[in-house]
Amino acid sequence: MALDLDYVRSQFPALADGFAYFDNAGGSLVLGTVADRVRDYLLTTSVQTGASYPQSQRAVERLREARQRIALLLNAAQPEEIVLGPSTTVLCQFLARAMEGRLQPGDEVVVTDFDHESNIGPWRRLEERGIVIKTWSLDPETLTIDLDALDALMSERTRLVAVTHTSNILGTIHPVAEIARRVHARGAEIVVDAVAYAPHRAVDVQAWDVDYYVFSFYKTYGPHFAVLYGKYDKLLELDGLYHYFYGRDKVPAKLEPGNTNYELAWGAAGIVDYLDTLGGTTGDRAALTRAFEAIAVHEATLAERLLGYLRSRNDTRIIGLRTSDAAQRVPTIAFKIEGRDSAAIVRETDRHAVGIRFGDFHSRRLIEHLGLAENNGVVRVSMVHYNTLDEVDRLIGGLDRALQ
């Protein structure tokens, strides 16, 4: 099915200002319906849950429904596998803290040097407790991962592998299901940071057999809020982060200290309603799948327009795959212009009502590993499905003027 771009753009009120938003990996625009839901919750259901009076019971029901809708988005087996929190960074820190009781000195955790720091730093801090941290590195020449290198890193003491589904700089989609298979074969668990993947493709935690999966809604057309999926039996094993009387079986509440944000949960569920409409309003996984299939086709067209321009320049290095193949990458595209300061390039495009960005994007270890930190890091253009070819052409025009 083709993406109805006029309908899509009508759902994002901020687009009315005529600006071309290409910093979506930093934070996407918010659906109008999501904002409406947040407002409605605050004005009609802003009471504490758990009481016997009707308004409180309505709040309970809304939170339950929101968790169910978010579970559908991830294809979780049950709503109790959905842990809600402020951000991916915070949820990864929560998960690391909740695992501490299961880890012993000498146990091993594998992290990468190609992930966002949110899924590296919390695990590296476990070294203070005697946990051995090993690093799975990206090949700096091919910019690809080697699954056999991961196998070589793991041992009988490996307890967890932390990896990204898609780099927020390279845009490459990693084979999470195969990584999970190899990790489980060694008796370990896997946690996947999907912040750069979830806005672009359908999530299916059951099909991939991941143990934990986390991403932020504010990069997926929603509010500043996030979700951590965990297999139910795995969540039961974790230490609680809430009051002492929240027992180990009180999932997911024991992992949501201070309670989750009710209005943002209700708002975030509106993302699923929007995707339902894009996919045919059937309200099931089939609708979500159709929606993301249409999104992927449109995004590949956008990516090819920009990549074609970048490939035509002999002074430009594309950081990542040079193809726009939707099976291999999302339209998050980073590049470096020989001898040019990335910040100066971006500031020039600002003048043309085009928003892109420069830097390391909290993937500093990757930028340093690739030797790209000089001259203010890389330029990054991160597109999503509400962007248009006309906007990409405006960006290309701005880049041409900046690079004269």
CSV table of C-alpha atoms in Angstrom, one decimal:
chain,number,residue,atom,x,y,z
A,1,MET,CA,0.0,0.0,0.0
A,2,ALA,CA,1.2,3.5,-0.8
A,3,LEU,CA,1.7,6.1,2.0
A,4,ASP,CA,-0.9,8.9,1.9
A,5,LEU,CA,1.5,11.7,2.5
A,6,ASP,CA,-1.1,14.4,2.6
A,7,TYR,CA,-2.9,12.6,5.5
A,8,VAL,CA,0.4,11.9,7.2
A,9,ARG,CA,1.5,15.5,7.2
A,10,SER,CA,-1.9,16.7,8.4
A,11,GLN,CA,-1.4,14.7,11.6
A,12,PHE,CA,1.7,16.7,12.6
A,13,PRO,CA,0.7,20.3,13.4
A,14,ALA,CA,4.3,21.5,13.7
A,15,LEU,CA,4.7,21.0,9.9
A,16,ALA,CA,2.4,23.9,9.3
A,17,ASP,CA,5.4,26.3,9.9
A,18,GLY,CA,7.0,25.2,6.6
A,19,PHE,CA,10.3,24.2,8.2
A,20,ALA,CA,12.0,21.0,7.0
A,21,TYR,CA,12.6,18.9,10.0
A,22,PHE,CA,15.6,16.6,9.5
A,23,ASP,CA,16.8,16.1,13.1
A,24,ASN,CA,14.2,13.4,13.8
A,25,ALA,CA,16.7,11.0,15.3
A,26,GLY,CA,17.2,13.6,18.0
A,27,GLY,CA,13.5,14.0,18.5
A,28,SER,CA,10.6,13.6,16.1
A,29,LEU,CA,7.6,15.8,15.8
A,30,VAL,CA,4.5,14.9,17.9
A,31,LEU,CA,1.2,13.7,16.5
A,32,GLY,CA,-1.6,16.1,17.2
A,33,THR,CA,-3.8,13.2,18.5
A,34,VAL,CA,-1.1,12.3,21.0
A,35,ALA,CA,-1.0,15.9,22.3
A,36,ASP,CA,-4.8,15.8,22.4
A,37,ARG,CA,-4.8,12.7,24.5
A,38,VAL,CA,-2.3,14.1,27.0
A,39,ARG,CA,-4.4,17.2,27.4
A,40,ASP,CA,-7.6,15.2,27.8
A,41,TYR,CA,-6.0,13.0,30.4
A,42,LEU,CA,-4.8,16.0,32.4
A,43,LEU,CA,-8.1,17.8,32.3
A,44,THR,CA,-10.4,14.9,32.9
A,45,THR,CA,-8.5,12.0,34.6
A,46,SER,CA,-5.8,13.7,36.6
A,47,VAL,CA,-6.3,11.7,39.8
A,48,GLN,CA,-4.3,9.0,41.5
A,49,THR,CA,-5.0,5.4,40.6
A,50,GLY,CA,-6.0,2.7,43.0
A,51,ALA,CA,-8.9,4.3,44.8
A,52,SER,CA,-12.5,3.1,44.8
A,53,TYR,CA,-14.2,6.3,43.4
A,54,PRO,CA,-15.2,6.3,39.7
A,55,GLN,CA,-12.6,8.9,38.5
A,56,SER,CA,-9.8,6.8,40.0
A,57,GLN,CA,-11.1,3.6,38.4
A,58,ARG,CA,-11.3,5.4,35.1
A,59,ALA,CA,-7.6,6.3,35.5
A,60,VAL,CA,-6.8,2.7,36.2
A,61,GLU,CA,-8.6,1.6,33.1
A,62,ARG,CA,-6.9,4.2,30.9
A,63,LEU,CA,-3.5,3.1,32.1
A,64,ARG,CA,-4.4,-0.5,31.5
A,65,GLU,CA,-5.6,0.3,28.0
A,66,ALA,CA,-2.4,2.3,27.2
A,67,ARG,CA,-0.2,-0.5,28.3
A,68,GLN,CA,-2.2,-3.0,26.2
A,69,ARG,CA,-1.8,-0.7,23.1
A,70,ILE,CA,1.9,-0.3,23.7
A,71,ALA,CA,2.3,-4.1,24.1
A,72,LEU,CA,0.6,-4.4,20.7
A,73,LEU,CA,3.1,-2.0,19.2
A,74,LEU,CA,6.0,-4.2,20.3
A,75,ASN,CA,4.1,-7.5,19.9
A,76,ALA,CA,4.7,-8.3,23.6
A,77,ALA,CA,3.1,-11.5,24.8
A,78,GLN,CA,1.2,-9.6,27.6
A,79,PRO,CA,0.8,-6.0,28.9
A,80,GLU,CA,2.8,-6.8,32.1
A,81,GLU,CA,5.9,-7.1,30.0
A,82,ILE,CA,5.7,-3.3,29.3
A,83,VAL,CA,7.7,-1.1,31.7
A,84,LEU,CA,7.2,2.6,31.2
A,85,GLY,CA,9.6,5.4,32.2
A,86,PRO,CA,11.0,8.8,31.4
A,87,SER,CA,13.6,7.9,28.7
A,88,THR,CA,15.7,5.1,27.3
A,89,THR,CA,18.7,6.4,29.3
A,90,VAL,CA,16.8,6.2,32.6
A,91,LEU,CA,15.3,2.8,31.7
A,92,CYS,CA,18.7,1.3,30.9
A,93,GLN,CA,20.0,2.6,34.2
A,94,PHE,CA,17.0,1.1,36.0
A,95,LEU,CA,17.6,-2.3,34.2
A,96,ALA,CA,21.2,-2.3,35.2
A,97,ARG,CA,20.4,-1.5,38.8
A,98,ALA,CA,17.7,-4.2,38.9
A,99,MET,CA,20.1,-6.8,37.6
A,100,GLU,CA,22.8,-6.2,40.2
A,101,GLY,CA,21.5,-8.8,42.6
A,102,ARG,CA,21.9,-11.5,40.0
A,103,LEU,CA,25.5,-10.6,39.0
A,104,GLN,CA,28.6,-11.8,40.8
A,105,PRO,CA,32.2,-10.6,40.6
A,106,GLY,CA,33.7,-12.2,37.5
A,107,ASP,CA,30.5,-12.4,35.6
A,108,GLU,CA,30.8,-10.8,32.1
A,109,VAL,CA,28.7,-8.2,30.2
A,110,VAL,CA,29.4,-7.5,26.6
A,111,VAL,CA,28.8,-3.9,25.3
A,112,THR,CA,29.6,-2.3,22.0
A,113,ASP,CA,31.5,0.7,20.8
A,114,PHE,CA,28.8,1.4,18.1
A,115,ASP,CA,25.8,2.0,20.4
A,116,HIS,CA,24.4,5.2,22.0
A,117,GLU,CA,25.9,5.8,25.4
A,118,SER,CA,22.6,5.0,27.1
A,119,ASN,CA,23.2,1.3,26.4
A,120,ILE,CA,26.9,1.3,27.3
A,121,GLY,CA,27.4,3.6,30.3
A,122,PRO,CA,25.0,1.8,32.7
A,123,TRP,CA,26.7,-1.5,32.1
A,124,ARG,CA,30.2,-0.2,32.2
A,125,ARG,CA,29.5,1.2,35.7
A,126,LEU,CA,29.0,-2.4,36.9
A,127,GLU,CA,32.8,-2.8,36.8
A,128,GLU,CA,32.7,-1.1,40.2
A,129,ARG,CA,31.0,-4.3,41.4
A,130,GLY,CA,33.6,-6.6,39.9
A,131,ILE,CA,31.7,-7.3,36.7
A,132,VAL,CA,34.0,-7.9,33.7
A,133,ILE,CA,33.1,-5.6,30.7
A,134,LYS,CA,34.0,-6.7,27.2
A,135,THR,CA,33.7,-4.6,24.1
A,136,TRP,CA,32.3,-5.8,20.7
A,137,SER,CA,33.9,-3.4,18.2
A,138,LEU,CA,32.8,-2.3,14.8
A,139,ASP,CA,35.2,-2.8,11.9
A,140,PRO,CA,36.4,0.8,11.2
A,141,GLU,CA,37.1,0.0,7.5
A,142,THR,CA,33.9,-1.8,6.5
A,143,LEU,CA,31.7,-0.1,9.2
A,144,THR,CA,30.0,-3.5,9.7
A,145,ILE,CA,29.7,-5.9,12.7
A,146,ASP,CA,31.2,-9.4,12.8
A,147,LEU,CA,29.0,-11.9,14.5
A,148,ASP,CA,31.9,-14.4,14.9
A,149,ALA,CA,33.8,-11.7,16.8
A,150,LEU,CA,30.8,-11.6,19.3
A,151,ASP,CA,31.0,-15.4,19.6
A,152,ALA,CA,34.7,-15.1,20.4
A,153,LEU,CA,34.0,-12.5,23.2
A,154,MET,CA,31.4,-14.6,25.0
A,155,SER,CA,32.3,-17.3,27.5
A,156,GLU,CA,30.5,-19.4,30.1
A,157,ARG,CA,30.7,-16.3,32.4
A,158,THR,CA,28.8,-14.0,30.0
A,159,ARG,CA,25.5,-13.0,31.5
A,160,LEU,CA,24.4,-10.2,29.1
A,161,VAL,CA,25.0,-8.6,25.7
A,162,ALA,CA,23.9,-5.0,25.2
A,163,VAL,CA,23.6,-4.0,21.5
A,164,THR,CA,21.8,-1.5,19.3
A,165,HIS,CA,19.2,-2.5,16.7
A,166,THR,CA,20.2,0.5,14.5
A,167,SER,CA,23.1,2.9,15.0
A,168,ASN,CA,21.9,6.5,15.3
A,169,ILE,CA,24.8,7.5,13.1
A,170,LEU,CA,25.3,4.7,10.6
A,171,GLY,CA,21.6,3.9,10.1
A,172,THR,CA,22.5,0.2,9.6
A,173,ILE,CA,19.9,-2.4,10.7
A,174,HIS,CA,21.6,-5.1,12.7
A,175,PRO,CA,20.3,-8.8,12.6
A,176,VAL,CA,18.9,-8.8,16.1
A,177,ALA,CA,17.2,-12.2,15.8
A,178,GLU,CA,20.5,-13.9,14.9
A,179,ILE,CA,22.4,-12.0,17.6
A,180,ALA,CA,19.8,-13.1,20.1
A,181,ARG,CA,20.1,-16.7,18.9
A,182,ARG,CA,23.9,-16.7,19.4
A,183,VAL,CA,23.6,-15.0,22.8
A,184,HIS,CA,21.1,-17.5,24.1
A,185,ALA,CA,23.2,-20.4,22.8
A,186,ARG,CA,25.8,-19.3,25.3
A,187,GLY,CA,23.2,-19.0,28.1
A,188,ALA,CA,23.2,-15.2,28.3
A,189,GLU,CA,20.6,-12.5,27.9
A,190,ILE,CA,20.3,-9.7,25.4
A,191,VAL,CA,19.2,-6.1,25.8
A,192,VAL,CA,18.5,-4.1,22.6
A,193,ASP,CA,18.5,-0.3,22.3
A,194,ALA,CA,15.9,0.4,19.5
A,195,VAL,CA,15.7,4.2,19.7
A,196,ALA,CA,17.0,4.6,16.1
A,197,TYR,CA,14.9,1.6,14.8
A,198,ALA,CA,11.4,1.9,16.2
A,199,PRO,CA,10.3,5.1,14.3
A,200,HIS,CA,11.0,3.3,11.0
A,201,ARG,CA,10.1,-0.4,11.2
A,202,ALA,CA,7.6,-2.6,12.9
A,203,VAL,CA,8.9,-4.0,16.2
A,204,ASP,CA,8.4,-7.7,17.0
A,205,VAL,CA,10.0,-8.7,20.2
A,206,GLN,CA,8.6,-12.2,20.1
A,207,ALA,CA,9.8,-13.0,16.6
A,208,TRP,CA,13.3,-11.8,17.5
A,209,ASP,CA,13.3,-13.6,20.9
A,210,VAL,CA,15.0,-10.6,22.7
A,211,ASP,CA,15.0,-10.6,26.4
A,212,TYR,CA,14.8,-6.8,26.8
A,213,TYR,CA,14.1,-4.1,24.2
A,214,VAL,CA,14.0,-0.3,24.9
A,215,PHE,CA,13.2,2.9,23.0
A,216,SER,CA,11.9,6.4,23.5
A,217,PHE,CA,8.5,7.6,22.3
A,218,TYR,CA,9.7,11.2,21.8
A,219,LYS,CA,11.7,9.9,18.8
A,220,THR,CA,8.6,7.8,17.7
A,221,TYR,CA,6.1,10.6,17.2
A,222,GLY,CA,5.1,10.8,20.9
A,223,PRO,CA,5.8,12.6,24.2
A,224,HIS,CA,9.1,12.6,26.2
A,225,PHE,CA,8.5,9.1,27.5
A,226,ALA,CA,9.9,5.6,26.9
A,227,VAL,CA,9.2,1.9,27.1
A,228,LEU,CA,11.3,-1.1,28.2
A,229,TYR,CA,10.0,-4.5,27.2
A,230,GLY,CA,11.1,-7.5,29.2
A,231,LYS,CA,10.1,-11.2,29.0
A,232,TYR,CA,7.8,-11.7,31.9
A,233,ASP,CA,9.9,-14.4,33.5
A,234,LYS,CA,13.0,-12.2,33.2
A,235,LEU,CA,11.2,-9.3,34.8
A,236,LEU,CA,10.2,-11.5,37.7
A,237,GLU,CA,13.8,-12.3,38.4
A,238,LEU,CA,14.9,-8.6,38.6
A,239,ASP,CA,15.4,-6.7,41.9
A,240,GLY,CA,12.6,-4.3,42.7
A,241,LEU,CA,13.2,-0.5,42.5
A,242,TYR,CA,10.2,0.6,44.3
A,243,HIS,CA,9.1,0.4,48.0
A,244,TYR,CA,10.0,-2.7,50.0
A,245,PHE,CA,6.4,-3.9,50.0
A,246,TYR,CA,6.4,-4.2,46.2
A,247,GLY,CA,7.2,-7.8,46.0
A,248,ARG,CA,9.3,-9.5,43.2
A,249,ASP,CA,6.1,-10.6,41.5
A,250,LYS,CA,4.7,-7.1,41.3
A,251,VAL,CA,5.5,-6.7,37.6
A,252,PRO,CA,5.9,-4.1,36.1
A,253,ALA,CA,5.1,-1.8,39.0
A,254,LYS,CA,8.3,-2.8,41.0
A,255,LEU,CA,10.3,-1.4,38.1
A,256,GLU,CA,8.4,1.9,37.8
A,257,PRO,CA,9.4,3.8,41.0
A,258,GLY,CA,7.1,6.6,41.9
A,259,ASN,CA,4.6,5.3,39.5
A,260,THR,CA,4.7,5.9,35.8
A,261,ASN,CA,3.5,9.1,34.1
A,262,TYR,CA,-0.2,8.4,33.5
A,263,GLU,CA,-0.9,11.2,31.0
A,264,LEU,CA,2.1,10.4,28.9
A,265,ALA,CA,1.3,6.7,28.8
A,266,TRP,CA,-2.2,7.6,27.6
A,267,GLY,CA,-0.8,10.0,25.1
A,268,ALA,CA,1.8,7.5,23.8
A,269,ALA,CA,-0.9,4.9,23.1
A,270,GLY,CA,-2.1,7.4,20.4
A,271,ILE,CA,0.9,6.5,18.3
A,272,VAL,CA,-0.6,3.0,17.8
A,273,ASP,CA,-4.0,4.5,16.8
A,274,TYR,CA,-2.2,6.6,14.1
A,275,LEU,CA,-0.4,3.5,12.8
A,276,ASP,CA,-3.6,1.6,12.7
A,277,THR,CA,-5.1,4.2,10.5
A,278,LEU,CA,-2.1,4.2,8.2
A,279,GLY,CA,-2.3,0.4,7.9
A,280,GLY,CA,-6.0,0.1,7.3
A,281,THR,CA,-7.6,0.6,10.8
A,282,THR,CA,-7.9,-3.1,11.6
A,283,GLY,CA,-6.5,-2.5,15.0
A,284,ASP,CA,-4.1,-5.5,15.0
A,285,ARG,CA,-0.6,-6.4,14.1
A,286,ALA,CA,-1.4,-6.7,10.4
A,287,ALA,CA,-2.4,-3.1,10.3
A,288,LEU,CA,0.9,-2.0,12.0
A,289,THR,CA,2.9,-4.2,9.7
A,290,ARG,CA,1.2,-2.6,6.6
A,291,ALA,CA,1.8,0.8,8.0
A,292,PHE,CA,5.5,0.3,8.5
A,293,GLU,CA,5.9,-1.4,5.1
A,294,ALA,CA,4.5,1.8,3.5
A,295,ILE,CA,6.7,3.9,5.7
A,296,ALA,CA,9.8,1.9,4.7
A,297,VAL,CA,9.1,2.4,0.9
A,298,HIS,CA,8.7,6.1,1.3
A,299,GLU,CA,11.7,6.5,3.5
A,300,ALA,CA,13.9,4.6,1.0
A,301,THR,CA,12.9,7.0,-1.7
A,302,LEU,CA,13.9,10.0,0.5
A,303,ALA,CA,17.2,8.3,1.5
A,304,GLU,CA,18.1,7.6,-2.1
A,305,ARG,CA,17.6,11.2,-3.1
A,306,LEU,CA,20.0,12.4,-0.5
A,307,LEU,CA,22.5,9.5,-0.9
A,308,GLY,CA,22.6,10.0,-4.6
A,309,TYR,CA,23.6,13.6,-4.1
A,310,LEU,CA,26.3,12.6,-1.5
A,311,ARG,CA,27.6,9.8,-3.7
A,312,SER,CA,28.1,12.3,-6.6
A,313,ARG,CA,30.5,14.5,-4.6
A,314,ASN,CA,34.2,13.5,-4.5
A,315,ASP,CA,34.8,15.4,-1.3
A,316,THR,CA,32.2,13.6,0.8
A,317,ARG,CA,32.5,10.5,2.9
A,318,ILE,CA,29.2,8.8,3.7
A,319,ILE,CA,29.5,7.2,7.2
A,320,GLY,CA,27.8,3.9,6.7
A,321,LEU,CA,26.1,2.1,3.9
A,322,ARG,CA,25.9,3.9,0.6
A,323,THR,CA,22.7,2.1,-0.4
A,324,SER,CA,19.2,3.2,0.4
A,325,ASP,CA,17.9,-0.4,0.6
A,326,ALA,CA,15.2,-0.4,3.3
A,327,ALA,CA,16.2,-3.9,4.3
A,328,GLN,CA,19.7,-2.8,5.3
A,329,ARG,CA,19.3,0.7,6.6
A,330,VAL,CA,16.9,3.5,7.9
A,331,PRO,CA,17.1,7.0,6.5
A,332,THR,CA,19.5,8.3,9.2
A,333,ILE,CA,22.5,9.4,7.1
A,334,ALA,CA,25.8,10.8,8.5
A,335,PHE,CA,28.6,12.2,6.4
A,336,LYS,CA,31.8,14.1,6.5
A,337,ILE,CA,33.0,16.8,4.0
A,338,GLU,CA,36.8,16.7,3.5
A,339,GLY,CA,38.4,19.7,5.1
A,340,ARG,CA,35.2,21.3,6.2
A,341,ASP,CA,33.9,22.0,9.7
A,342,SER,CA,30.6,20.1,10.2
A,343,ALA,CA,29.2,22.9,12.4
A,344,ALA,CA,29.7,25.5,9.7
A,345,ILE,CA,27.9,23.4,7.2
A,346,VAL,CA,24.9,22.9,9.5
A,347,ARG,CA,24.6,26.5,10.4
A,348,GLU,CA,24.5,27.5,6.7
A,349,THR,CA,21.6,25.1,6.1
A,350,ASP,CA,19.8,26.6,9.1
A,351,ARG,CA,19.4,29.8,7.0
A,352,HIS,CA,17.3,27.8,4.5
A,353,ALA,CA,14.7,26.7,7.0
A,354,VAL,CA,16.2,23.2,7.1
A,355,GLY,CA,17.0,21.5,10.4
A,356,ILE,CA,20.0,19.1,10.5
A,357,ARG,CA,22.7,18.6,13.1
A,358,PHE,CA,26.4,18.0,13.7
A,359,GLY,CA,28.3,16.3,16.5
A,360,ASP,CA,28.6,12.8,17.9
A,361,PHE,CA,24.9,12.4,19.0
A,362,HIS,CA,25.9,10.6,22.3
A,363,SER,CA,27.6,7.9,20.3
A,364,ARG,CA,30.9,9.3,21.1
A,365,ARG,CA,32.7,6.0,21.4
A,366,LEU,CA,31.8,5.2,17.8
A,367,ILE,CA,32.8,8.7,16.5
A,368,GLU,CA,36.2,8.4,18.3
A,369,HIS,CA,36.7,4.8,17.2
A,370,LEU,CA,36.2,5.9,13.6
A,371,GLY,CA,38.5,9.0,14.0
A,372,LEU,CA,35.7,11.4,13.1
A,373,ALA,CA,35.7,13.7,16.2
A,374,GLU,CA,37.7,16.6,14.5
A,375,ASN,CA,35.9,19.5,13.0
A,376,ASN,CA,32.8,19.0,15.2
A,377,GLY,CA,32.1,15.4,14.3
A,378,VAL,CA,29.8,14.4,11.5
A,379,VAL,CA,26.8,16.0,9.8
A,380,ARG,CA,23.6,14.0,10.3
A,381,VAL,CA,20.4,14.1,8.4
A,382,SER,CA,17.7,11.9,10.0
A,383,MET,CA,14.5,11.6,8.0
A,384,VAL,CA,11.2,10.0,8.8
A,385,HIS,CA,8.0,9.3,6.8
A,386,TYR,CA,6.5,12.7,7.1
A,387,ASN,CA,9.4,14.3,5.2
A,388,THR,CA,9.0,14.9,1.5
A,389,LEU,CA,11.2,14.9,-1.6
A,390,ASP,CA,10.8,18.6,-2.0
A,391,GLU,CA,12.2,19.0,1.5
A,392,VAL,CA,15.2,16.8,0.6
A,393,ASP,CA,15.8,18.9,-2.5
A,394,ARG,CA,15.7,22.1,-0.4
A,395,LEU,CA,18.3,20.5,1.9
A,396,ILE,CA,20.5,19.6,-1.1
A,397,GLY,CA,20.2,23.1,-2.4
A,398,GLY,CA,21.3,24.4,1.1
A,399,LEU,CA,24.2,22.0,1.1
A,400,ASP,CA,25.3,23.1,-2.3
A,401,ARG,CA,25.4,26.7,-1.2
A,402,ALA,CA,27.2,25.8,2.0
A,403,LEU,CA,29.9,23.8,0.2
A,404,GLN,CA,30.7,26.3,-2.6
